[in-house]
PDB file of C-alpha atoms in Angstrom:
ATOM      1  CA  MET A  18     -33.627 -21.093  57.839  1.00  0.00           C
ATOM      2  CA  ASP A  19     -31.096 -23.939  57.773  1.00  0.00           C
ATOM      3  CA  GLY A  20     -33.859 -26.029  56.195  1.00  0.00           C
ATOM      4  CA  VAL A  21     -34.441 -23.332  53.567  1.00  0.00           C
ATOM      5  CA  TRP A  22     -30.762 -23.415  52.631  1.00  0.00           C
ATOM      6  CA  VAL A  23     -30.799 -27.222  52.306  1.00  0.00           C
ATOM      7  CA  THR A  24     -33.911 -27.035  50.103  1.00  0.00           C
ATOM      8  CA  LEU A  25     -32.280 -24.463  47.824  1.00  0.00           C
ATOM      9  CA  GLN A  26     -29.172 -26.619  47.562  1.00  0.00           C
ATOM     10  CA  LEU A  27     -31.266 -29.627  46.552  1.00  0.00           C
ATOM     11  CA  VAL A  28     -33.161 -27.679  43.885  1.00  0.00           C
ATOM     12  CA  ILE A  29     -30.145 -25.853  42.436  1.00  0.00           C
ATOM     13  CA  LEU A  30     -27.733 -28.818  42.328  1.00  0.00           C
ATOM     14  CA  SER A  31     -30.261 -31.329  41.024  1.00  0.00           C
ATOM     15  CA  GLY A  32     -31.631 -28.741  38.587  1.00  0.00           C
ATOM     16  CA  ILE A  33     -28.201 -28.106  37.057  1.00  0.00           C
ATOM     17  CA  ALA A  34     -27.286 -31.795  36.950  1.00  0.00           C
ATOM     18  CA  GLY A  35     -30.690 -32.722  35.530  1.00  0.00           C
ATOM     19  CA  PHE A  36     -30.401 -30.063  32.838  1.00  0.00           C
ATOM     20  CA  LEU A  37     -26.978 -31.326  31.757  1.00  0.00           C
ATOM     21  CA  LEU A  38     -28.232 -34.916  31.699  1.00  0.00           C
ATOM     22  CA  ALA A  39     -31.366 -33.955  29.754  1.00  0.00           C
ATOM     23  CA  ILE A  40     -29.457 -32.621  26.719  1.00  0.00           C
ATOM     24  CA  PRO A  41     -27.891 -35.965  25.662  1.00  0.00           C
ATOM     25  CA  LEU A  42     -31.159 -37.724  26.523  1.00  0.00           C
ATOM     26  CA  ALA A  43     -33.072 -35.385  24.201  1.00  0.00           C
ATOM     27  CA  LEU A  44     -30.530 -35.922  21.420  1.00  0.00           C
ATOM     28  CA  MET A  45     -30.802 -39.693  21.895  1.00  0.00           C
ATOM     29  CA  ARG A  46     -34.582 -39.363  21.837  1.00  0.00           C
ATOM     30  CA  ILE A  47     -34.539 -37.857  18.322  1.00  0.00           C
ATOM     31  CA  ALA A  48     -31.743 -40.092  17.025  1.00  0.00           C
ATOM     32  CA  ARG A  49     -32.420 -42.344  14.071  1.00  0.00           C
ATOM     33  CA  SER A  50     -30.744 -45.339  15.717  1.00  0.00           C
ATOM     34  CA  PRO A  51     -33.418 -47.544  17.351  1.00  0.00           C
ATOM     35  CA  GLY A  52     -31.024 -48.541  20.116  1.00  0.00           C
ATOM     36  CA  LEU A  53     -30.460 -44.926  21.166  1.00  0.00           C
ATOM     37  CA  TRP A  54     -33.992 -43.609  21.063  1.00  0.00           C
ATOM     38  CA  MET A  55     -35.488 -46.727  22.650  1.00  0.00           C
ATOM     39  CA  LEU A  56     -33.013 -46.517  25.542  1.00  0.00           C
ATOM     40  CA  ALA A  57     -33.815 -42.839  26.095  1.00  0.00           C
ATOM     41  CA  TYR A  58     -37.546 -43.529  25.755  1.00  0.00           C
ATOM     42  CA  ALA A  59     -37.417 -46.290  28.384  1.00  0.00           C
ATOM     43  CA  TYR A  60     -35.530 -44.028  30.786  1.00  0.00           C
ATOM     44  CA  ILE A  61     -37.982 -41.152  30.300  1.00  0.00           C
ATOM     45  CA  PHE A  62     -41.008 -43.445  30.493  1.00  0.00           C
ATOM     46  CA  PHE A  63     -39.878 -44.943  33.801  1.00  0.00           C
ATOM     47  CA  PHE A  64     -39.043 -41.699  35.606  1.00  0.00           C
ATOM     48  CA  ARG A  65     -42.107 -39.877  34.310  1.00  0.00           C
ATOM     49  CA  GLY A  66     -44.402 -42.799  35.032  1.00  0.00           C
ATOM     50  CA  THR A  67     -43.409 -43.573  38.629  1.00  0.00           C
ATOM     51  CA  PRO A  68     -43.922 -41.361  41.699  1.00  0.00           C
ATOM     52  CA  LEU A  69     -40.996 -39.278  42.884  1.00  0.00           C
ATOM     53  CA  LEU A  70     -41.376 -40.711  46.386  1.00  0.00           C
ATOM     54  CA  VAL A  71     -40.874 -44.248  45.041  1.00  0.00           C
ATOM     55  CA  GLN A  72     -37.755 -43.109  43.188  1.00  0.00           C
ATOM     56  CA  ILE A  73     -36.335 -41.544  46.354  1.00  0.00           C
ATOM     57  CA  PHE A  74     -36.915 -44.789  48.264  1.00  0.00           C
ATOM     58  CA  LEU A  75     -35.368 -46.853  45.452  1.00  0.00           C
ATOM     59  CA  VAL A  76     -32.187 -44.766  45.608  1.00  0.00           C
ATOM     60  CA  TYR A  77     -31.958 -44.419  49.388  1.00  0.00           C
ATOM     61  CA  TYR A  78     -33.097 -47.883  50.470  1.00  0.00           C
ATOM     62  CA  GLY A  79     -32.580 -49.873  47.268  1.00  0.00           C
ATOM     63  CA  LEU A  80     -28.882 -49.185  46.636  1.00  0.00           C
ATOM     64  CA  SER A  81     -27.948 -50.742  49.983  1.00  0.00           C
ATOM     65  CA  GLN A  82     -29.224 -54.130  48.716  1.00  0.00           C
ATOM     66  CA  PHE A  83     -26.229 -54.461  46.367  1.00  0.00           C
ATOM     67  CA  GLU A  84     -23.084 -55.697  48.066  1.00  0.00           C
ATOM     68  CA  SER A  85     -20.901 -54.438  45.211  1.00  0.00           C
ATOM     69  CA  LEU A  86     -22.034 -50.880  45.964  1.00  0.00           C
ATOM     70  CA  ARG A  87     -21.425 -51.284  49.686  1.00  0.00           C
ATOM     71  CA  ASN A  88     -17.809 -52.192  48.905  1.00  0.00           C
ATOM     72  CA  LEU A  89     -17.042 -48.966  47.045  1.00  0.00           C
ATOM     73  CA  GLY A  90     -15.320 -47.384  50.041  1.00  0.00           C
ATOM     74  CA  TRP A  91     -15.689 -43.612  50.372  1.00  0.00           C
ATOM     75  CA  LEU A  92     -18.119 -43.485  47.431  1.00  0.00           C
ATOM     76  CA  TRP A  93     -20.551 -45.519  49.508  1.00  0.00           C
ATOM     77  CA  THR A  94     -19.867 -44.109  52.971  1.00  0.00           C
ATOM     78  CA  ASP A  95     -19.702 -40.439  51.909  1.00  0.00           C
ATOM     79  CA  VAL A  96     -22.123 -40.322  48.958  1.00  0.00           C
ATOM     80  CA  LEU A  97     -24.471 -43.208  48.208  1.00  0.00           C
ATOM     81  CA  SER A  98     -25.402 -43.904  51.831  1.00  0.00           C
ATOM     82  CA  GLN A  99     -26.068 -40.252  52.725  1.00  0.00           C
ATOM     83  CA  PRO A 100     -29.670 -38.954  52.479  1.00  0.00           C
ATOM     84  CA  TYR A 101     -28.473 -35.590  51.102  1.00  0.00           C
ATOM     85  CA  TRP A 102     -26.781 -37.091  48.047  1.00  0.00           C
ATOM     86  CA  CYS A 103     -29.445 -39.748  47.582  1.00  0.00           C
ATOM     87  CA  ALA A 104     -32.066 -36.997  47.379  1.00  0.00           C
ATOM     88  CA  ILE A 105     -29.986 -35.093  44.822  1.00  0.00           C
ATOM     89  CA  ILE A 106     -29.524 -38.256  42.733  1.00  0.00           C
ATOM     90  CA  ALA A 107     -33.261 -39.032  42.799  1.00  0.00           C
ATOM     91  CA  PHE A 108     -34.264 -35.457  41.949  1.00  0.00           C
ATOM     92  CA  THR A 109     -31.677 -35.311  39.149  1.00  0.00           C
ATOM     93  CA  LEU A 110     -32.897 -38.517  37.532  1.00  0.00           C
ATOM     94  CA  ASN A 111     -36.523 -37.428  37.842  1.00  0.00           C
ATOM     95  CA  THR A 112     -36.212 -33.892  36.506  1.00  0.00           C
ATOM     96  CA  SER A 113     -33.856 -34.894  33.672  1.00  0.00           C
ATOM     97  CA  ALA A 114     -36.614 -37.088  32.212  1.00  0.00           C
ATOM     98  CA  TYR A 115     -39.086 -34.187  32.121  1.00  0.00           C
ATOM     99  CA  ILE A 116     -36.544 -31.688  30.791  1.00  0.00           C
ATOM    100  CA  ALA A 117     -35.420 -34.138  28.108  1.00  0.00           C
ATOM    101  CA  GLU A 118     -38.954 -34.313  26.754  1.00  0.00           C
ATOM    102  CA  LEU A 119     -39.180 -30.523  26.796  1.00  0.00           C
ATOM    103  CA  PHE A 120     -35.918 -30.311  24.885  1.00  0.00           C
ATOM    104  CA  ARG A 121     -37.041 -32.938  22.386  1.00  0.00           C
ATOM    105  CA  GLY A 122     -40.150 -30.990  21.525  1.00  0.00           C
ATOM    106  CA  ALA A 123     -38.240 -27.707  21.392  1.00  0.00           C
ATOM    107  CA  ILE A 124     -35.547 -29.109  19.070  1.00  0.00           C
ATOM    108  CA  GLN A 125     -38.218 -30.366  16.711  1.00  0.00           C
ATOM    109  CA  ALA A 126     -39.949 -26.964  16.890  1.00  0.00           C
ATOM    110  CA  VAL A 127     -36.925 -24.952  15.748  1.00  0.00           C
ATOM    111  CA  PRO A 128     -37.994 -23.172  12.535  1.00  0.00           C
ATOM    112  CA  VAL A 129     -36.790 -24.898   9.384  1.00  0.00           C
ATOM    113  CA  GLY A 130     -35.662 -21.569   7.966  1.00  0.00           C
ATOM    114  CA  GLU A 131     -33.068 -21.176  10.694  1.00  0.00           C
ATOM    115  CA  LEU A 132     -31.663 -24.623   9.962  1.00  0.00           C
ATOM    116  CA  GLU A 133     -31.546 -23.844   6.261  1.00  0.00           C
ATOM    117  CA  ALA A 134     -29.731 -20.586   6.991  1.00  0.00           C
ATOM    118  CA  ALA A 135     -27.156 -22.472   9.088  1.00  0.00           C
ATOM    119  CA  GLN A 136     -26.673 -24.971   6.281  1.00  0.00           C
ATOM    120  CA  ALA A 137     -26.295 -22.132   3.777  1.00  0.00           C
ATOM    121  CA  LEU A 138     -23.489 -20.717   5.917  1.00  0.00           C
ATOM    122  CA  GLY A 139     -21.673 -24.024   5.627  1.00  0.00           C
ATOM    123  CA  MET A 140     -22.078 -25.095   9.252  1.00  0.00           C
ATOM    124  CA  SER A 141     -21.499 -28.712  10.121  1.00  0.00           C
ATOM    125  CA  ARG A 142     -24.209 -30.625  11.978  1.00  0.00           C
ATOM    126  CA  ARG A 143     -22.342 -30.199  15.247  1.00  0.00           C
ATOM    127  CA  GLN A 144     -22.015 -26.441  14.675  1.00  0.00           C
ATOM    128  CA  GLN A 145     -25.722 -26.229  13.854  1.00  0.00           C
ATOM    129  CA  TYR A 146     -26.684 -27.833  17.150  1.00  0.00           C
ATOM    130  CA  GLN A 147     -24.107 -25.879  19.143  1.00  0.00           C
ATOM    131  CA  SER A 148     -24.795 -22.422  17.704  1.00  0.00           C
ATOM    132  CA  VAL A 149     -28.388 -22.570  16.457  1.00  0.00           C
ATOM    133  CA  VAL A 150     -30.516 -25.514  17.537  1.00  0.00           C
ATOM    134  CA  LEU A 151     -29.729 -25.862  21.258  1.00  0.00           C
ATOM    135  CA  PRO A 152     -29.699 -22.100  22.072  1.00  0.00           C
ATOM    136  CA  ARG A 153     -32.968 -21.687  20.165  1.00  0.00           C
ATOM    137  CA  ALA A 154     -34.481 -24.718  21.876  1.00  0.00           C
ATOM    138  CA  PHE A 155     -33.466 -23.355  25.290  1.00  0.00           C
ATOM    139  CA  GLY A 156     -35.377 -20.160  24.598  1.00  0.00           C
ATOM    140  CA  ILE A 157     -38.413 -22.168  23.539  1.00  0.00           C
ATOM    141  CA  ILE A 158     -38.525 -24.340  26.671  1.00  0.00           C
ATOM    142  CA  LEU A 159     -37.870 -21.551  29.180  1.00  0.00           C
ATOM    143  CA  PRO A 160     -41.518 -21.043  30.286  1.00  0.00           C
ATOM    144  CA  ALA A 161     -42.115 -24.788  30.672  1.00  0.00           C
ATOM    145  CA  TYR A 162     -38.670 -25.270  32.235  1.00  0.00           C
ATOM    146  CA  GLY A 163     -39.520 -22.652  34.853  1.00  0.00           C
ATOM    147  CA  ASN A 164     -42.652 -24.610  35.733  1.00  0.00           C
ATOM    148  CA  GLU A 165     -40.592 -27.794  36.064  1.00  0.00           C
ATOM    149  CA  VAL A 166     -38.153 -26.122  38.473  1.00  0.00           C
ATOM    150  CA  ILE A 167     -41.064 -24.849  40.577  1.00  0.00           C
ATOM    151  CA  LEU A 168     -42.571 -28.342  40.680  1.00  0.00           C
ATOM    152  CA  MET A 169     -39.185 -29.686  41.721  1.00  0.00           C
ATOM    153  CA  LEU A 170     -39.018 -27.098  44.508  1.00  0.00           C
ATOM    154  CA  LYS A 171     -42.356 -28.262  45.874  1.00  0.00           C
ATOM    155  CA  GLY A 172     -41.440 -31.913  45.345  1.00  0.00           C
ATOM    156  CA  SER A 173     -38.278 -31.390  47.402  1.00  0.00           C
ATOM    157  CA  ALA A 174     -40.493 -31.592  50.497  1.00  0.00           C
ATOM    158  CA  LEU A 175     -40.420 -35.374  49.993  1.00  0.00           C
ATOM    159  CA  ALA A 176     -36.736 -35.377  50.941  1.00  0.00           C
ATOM    160  CA  SER A 177     -37.782 -35.170  54.579  1.00  0.00           C
ATOM    161  CA  THR A 178     -39.053 -38.762  54.315  1.00  0.00           C
ATOM    162  CA  ILE A 179     -35.439 -40.023  54.268  1.00  0.00           C
ATOM    163  CA  THR A 180     -34.443 -38.091  57.411  1.00  0.00           C
ATOM    164  CA  LEU A 181     -33.085 -35.083  55.496  1.00  0.00           C
ATOM    165  CA  MET A 182     -33.519 -31.814  57.384  1.00  0.00           C
ATOM    166  CA  ASP A 183     -34.718 -29.645  54.528  1.00  0.00           C
ATOM    167  CA  LEU A 184     -37.416 -27.020  55.046  1.00  0.00           C
ATOM    168  CA  MET A 185     -40.153 -29.585  55.595  1.00  0.00           C
ATOM    169  CA  GLY A 186     -37.926 -31.754  57.781  1.00  0.00           C
ATOM    170  CA  ALA A 187     -36.998 -28.782  59.946  1.00  0.00           C
ATOM    171  CA  THR A 188     -40.676 -27.805  60.141  1.00  0.00           C
ATOM    172  CA  ARG A 189     -41.678 -31.254  61.359  1.00  0.00           C
ATOM    173  CA  GLY A 190     -38.869 -31.161  63.918  1.00  0.00           C
ATOM    174  CA  ALA A 191     -40.054 -27.787  65.227  1.00  0.00           C
ATOM    175  CA  ILE A 192     -43.627 -29.070  65.458  1.00  0.00           C
ATOM    176  CA  ALA A 193     -42.472 -32.139  67.415  1.00  0.00           C
ATOM    177  CA  ARG A 194     -40.801 -29.840  69.964  1.00  0.00           C
ATOM    178  CA  THR A 195     -43.484 -27.147  70.266  1.00  0.00           C
ATOM    179  CA  TYR A 196     -46.760 -28.826  69.135  1.00  0.00           C
ATOM    180  CA  LEU A 197     -47.529 -25.676  67.107  1.00  0.00           C
ATOM    181  CA  SER A 198     -48.496 -27.450  63.898  1.00  0.00           C
ATOM    182  CA  LEU A 199     -50.637 -24.741  62.310  1.00  0.00           C
ATOM    183  CA  GLU A 200     -48.129 -21.946  62.892  1.00  0.00           C
ATOM    184  CA  PHE A 201     -45.100 -23.823  61.577  1.00  0.00           C
ATOM    185  CA  PHE A 202     -46.855 -25.375  58.575  1.00  0.00           C
ATOM    186  CA  LEU A 203     -48.144 -21.919  57.658  1.00  0.00           C
ATOM    187  CA  LEU A 204     -44.626 -20.502  58.006  1.00  0.00           C
ATOM    188  CA  ALA A 205     -43.232 -23.297  55.816  1.00  0.00           C
ATOM    189  CA  GLY A 206     -45.886 -22.579  53.196  1.00  0.00           C
ATOM    190  CA  LEU A 207     -44.968 -18.887  53.171  1.00  0.00           C
ATOM    191  CA  LEU A 208     -41.270 -19.710  52.776  1.00  0.00           C
ATOM    192  CA  TYR A 209     -42.025 -22.046  49.861  1.00  0.00           C
ATOM    193  CA  LEU A 210     -44.167 -19.278  48.355  1.00  0.00           C
ATOM    194  CA  LEU A 211     -41.315 -16.791  48.701  1.00  0.00           C
ATOM    195  CA  MET A 212     -38.818 -19.134  47.039  1.00  0.00           C
ATOM    196  CA  THR A 213     -41.314 -19.789  44.240  1.00  0.00           C
ATOM    197  CA  ALA A 214     -41.720 -16.050  43.668  1.00  0.00           C
ATOM    198  CA  LEU A 215     -37.951 -15.618  43.423  1.00  0.00           C
ATOM    199  CA  LEU A 216     -37.705 -18.451  40.896  1.00  0.00           C
ATOM    200  CA  ILE A 217     -40.537 -16.979  38.818  1.00  0.00           C
ATOM    201  CA  GLY A 218     -38.766 -13.625  38.751  1.00  0.00           C
ATOM    202  CA  ALA A 219     -35.468 -15.217  37.742  1.00  0.00           C
ATOM    203  CA  PHE A 220     -37.062 -17.101  34.851  1.00  0.00           C
ATOM    204  CA  ARG A 221     -38.901 -13.980  33.703  1.00  0.00           C
ATOM    205  CA  LEU A 222     -35.530 -12.238  33.401  1.00  0.00           C
ATOM    206  CA  LEU A 223     -34.103 -15.191  31.473  1.00  0.00           C
ATOM    207  CA  GLU A 224     -37.067 -15.118  29.103  1.00  0.00           C
ATOM    208  CA  ARG A 225     -36.510 -11.438  28.382  1.00  0.00           C
ATOM    209  CA  VAL A 226     -32.869 -12.169  27.537  1.00  0.00           C
ATOM    210  CA  TYR A 227     -33.280 -15.311  25.424  1.00  0.00           C
ATOM    211  CA  ASN A 228     -36.650 -14.373  23.894  1.00  0.00           C
ATOM    212  CA  ALA A 229     -36.053 -10.662  23.457  1.00  0.00           C
ATOM    213  CA  HIS A 230     -37.626 -10.765  19.990  1.00  0.00           C
ATOM    214  CA  GLN A 231     -40.987 -11.666  21.560  1.00  0.00           C
ATOM    215  CA  HIS A 232     -40.951  -8.556  23.766  1.00  0.00           C
ATOM    216  CA  ALA A 233     -39.821  -6.024  21.158  1.00  0.00           C
ATOM    217  CA  THR A 234     -43.016  -3.976  20.838  1.00  0.00           C
ATOM    218  CA  HIS A 235     -41.399  -0.738  19.631  1.00  0.00           C
ATOM    219  CA  LEU A 236     -39.099  -1.034  16.651  1.00  0.00           C
ATOM    220  CA  SER A 237     -37.400   1.947  15.080  1.00  0.00           C
ATOM    221  CA  VAL A 238     -37.629   1.755  11.295  1.00  0.00           C
ATOM    222  CA  LYS A 239     -36.519   5.289  10.542  1.00  0.00           C
ATOM    223  CA  LYS A 240     -32.841   4.383  10.881  1.00  0.00           C
ATOM    224  CA  LEU A 241     -33.130   1.510   8.430  1.00  0.00           C
ATOM    225  CA  ASP A 242     -31.906   1.800   4.889  1.00  0.00           C
ATOM    226  CA  ALA A 243     -34.621   3.098   2.558  1.00  0.00           C
ATOM    227  CA  GLN A 244     -34.545  -0.153   0.615  1.00  0.00           C
ATOM    228  CA  LEU A 245     -35.368  -2.102   3.781  1.00  0.00           C
ATOM    229  CA  ARG A 246     -38.362   0.037   4.770  1.00  0.00           C
ATOM    230  CA  ASP A 247     -41.702  -0.820   3.297  1.00  0.00           C
ATOM    231  CA  GLU A 248     -45.301  -0.039   4.081  1.00  0.00           C
ATOM    232  CA  HIS A 249     -46.004  -3.457   5.584  1.00  0.00           C
ATOM    233  CA  LEU A 250     -43.128  -3.160   8.093  1.00  0.00           C
ATOM    234  CA  GLU A 251     -44.137   0.335   9.181  1.00  0.00           C
ATOM    235  CA  GLN A 252     -47.756  -0.724   9.688  1.00  0.00           C
ATOM    236  CA  GLN A 253     -46.637  -3.746  11.720  1.00  0.00           C
ATOM    237  CA  VAL A 254     -44.550  -1.545  13.999  1.00  0.00           C
ATOM    238  CA  LYS A 255     -47.449   0.875  14.503  1.00  0.00           C
TER     239      LYS A 255
END
């Protein structure tokens, strides 16, 4: 169960950090400046095109090759040289690339009518993104974002390769002591399945909150003003 807690910490912390990093990456990706979108494209291309295991090794083993990093004092001894934080850094960089592409597509999929309505209200471009575009895009990406978090949960098993005692690391340690490989691997699989089910349920609740208009099957039109009721609306509700 200690391994389960470490796995949840890895997924939650890297998921939050990756989400926050993905927003500016997505905005850079749709920017008109070639320098911005090419930089974001190169970042996304690299982390989507290389295996997560390679990225974990690059962070954990590769950073130690730079003497300037080894001379950072507590930042090196307490953060960059620790497998826990190296795993979080690698997972954050990896998932931010995928989420940034989801956000890019969602921002471009925001209905033009909503942008025109925001412009008609006199909103500045910053207000449009803050109050209309980004909240709308978040609702659009929720199903795909849930899948990305689940994939990250399963990919977190790779953290055991850098001596981190997450769920898979604890499982391998138990197997080394007891030689009960089938029993403990089956137990680990069931625990991953349980965590996946909890994540699916959490994202279903988020979808019902942010995409409530897609689940409104029964609409009351009797309380509307008579001028707003028409035959087409009543037939659609029926």
